[in-house]
C-alpha atoms as a printed R data frame, in Angstrom:
   type eleno elety resid chain resno      x       y      z
1  ATOM     1    CA   MET     A     1 31.428 -46.368 30.084
2  ATOM     2    CA   LYS     A     2 31.548 -44.495 33.410
3  ATOM     3    CA   LEU     A     3 29.067 -46.990 34.836
4  ATOM     4    CA   TRP     A     4 31.553 -49.855 34.440
5  ATOM     5    CA   TYR     A     5 34.089 -47.988 36.531
6  ATOM     6    CA   SER     A     6 31.449 -47.676 39.225
7  ATOM     7    CA   TYR     A     7 30.828 -51.424 39.171
8  ATOM     8    CA   ILE     A     8 34.559 -52.071 39.439
9  ATOM     9    CA   ALA     A     9 34.764 -49.675 42.403
10 ATOM    10    CA   ILE     A    10 31.871 -51.476 44.122
11 ATOM    11    CA   ALA     A    11 33.523 -54.857 43.574
12 ATOM    12    CA   ALA     A    12 36.786 -53.501 44.974
13 ATOM    13    CA   LEU     A    13 35.012 -52.142 48.064
14 ATOM    14    CA   ILE     A    14 33.274 -55.470 48.666
15 ATOM    15    CA   LEU     A    15 36.538 -57.402 48.243
16 ATOM    16    CA   LEU     A    16 38.284 -54.989 50.606
17 ATOM    17    CA   GLY     A    17 35.500 -55.472 53.147
18 ATOM    18    CA   LEU     A    18 35.722 -59.261 52.868
19 ATOM    19    CA   PHE     A    19 39.514 -59.140 53.239
20 ATOM    20    CA   ASP     A    20 39.127 -56.929 56.300
21 ATOM    21    CA   LEU     A    21 36.445 -59.222 57.743
22 ATOM    22    CA   VAL     A    22 38.553 -62.361 57.301
23 ATOM    23    CA   ASN     A    23 41.788 -60.883 58.629
24 ATOM    24    CA   PHE     A    24 40.623 -58.532 61.375
25 ATOM    25    CA   GLY     A    25 37.109 -59.651 62.243
26 ATOM    26    CA   LEU     A    26 34.055 -57.479 62.501
27 ATOM    27    CA   THR     A    27 35.422 -53.994 63.154
28 ATOM    28    CA   ILE     A    28 34.154 -50.500 62.445
29 ATOM    29    CA   THR     A    29 36.325 -50.436 59.306
30 ATOM    30    CA   THR     A    30 34.631 -53.557 57.944
31 ATOM    31    CA   VAL     A    31 31.167 -52.249 58.672
32 ATOM    32    CA   SER     A    32 31.902 -48.820 57.176
33 ATOM    33    CA   THR     A    33 33.344 -50.424 54.019
34 ATOM    34    CA   PHE     A    34 30.175 -52.445 53.473
35 ATOM    35    CA   VAL     A    35 27.966 -49.436 54.266
36 ATOM    36    CA   ILE     A    36 29.833 -47.311 51.714
37 ATOM    37    CA   ALA     A    37 29.492 -50.073 49.109
38 ATOM    38    CA   ILE     A    38 25.742 -50.364 49.763
39 ATOM    39    CA   LEU     A    39 25.244 -46.597 49.556
40 ATOM    40    CA   PHE     A    40 27.262 -46.546 46.343
41 ATOM    41    CA   ILE     A    41 25.021 -49.274 44.870
42 ATOM    42    CA   PHE     A    42 21.869 -47.334 45.784
43 ATOM    43    CA   SER     A    43 23.212 -44.122 44.281
44 ATOM    44    CA   ILE     A    44 24.080 -45.889 41.022
45 ATOM    45    CA   ARG     A    45 20.645 -47.511 40.843
46 ATOM    46    CA   LYS     A    46 19.023 -44.125 41.414
47 ATOM    47    CA   LYS     A    47 21.123 -42.563 38.656
48 ATOM    48    CA   VAL     A    48 20.355 -45.401 36.218
49 ATOM    49    CA   ASN     A    49 16.619 -45.178 36.924
50 ATOM    50    CA   ALA     A    50 16.704 -41.396 36.446
51 ATOM    51    CA   ASN     A    51 18.467 -41.816 33.093
52 ATOM    52    CA   LYS     A    52 15.872 -44.373 31.955
53 ATOM    53    CA   LYS     A    53 13.033 -41.925 32.628
54 ATOM    54    CA   LYS     A    54 14.554 -39.287 30.328
C-alpha cells in the first residue's frame, strides 16, 4: 500500500513541475522539481527490484 502513495507523490511532483513550467518558464525550480521526481522514480524502482529478489 505504501507504494501507491509513492506513485501519487511522483504524479504530484510531475504535475507541479508542469504547472511551474507553463506559468513561469524553465527556471531552477522547474528543473529541480523534475530532477527530484526522476530520482524518486529510480529509488522506488530500486526498492521494488530489491524486494523481488528476496
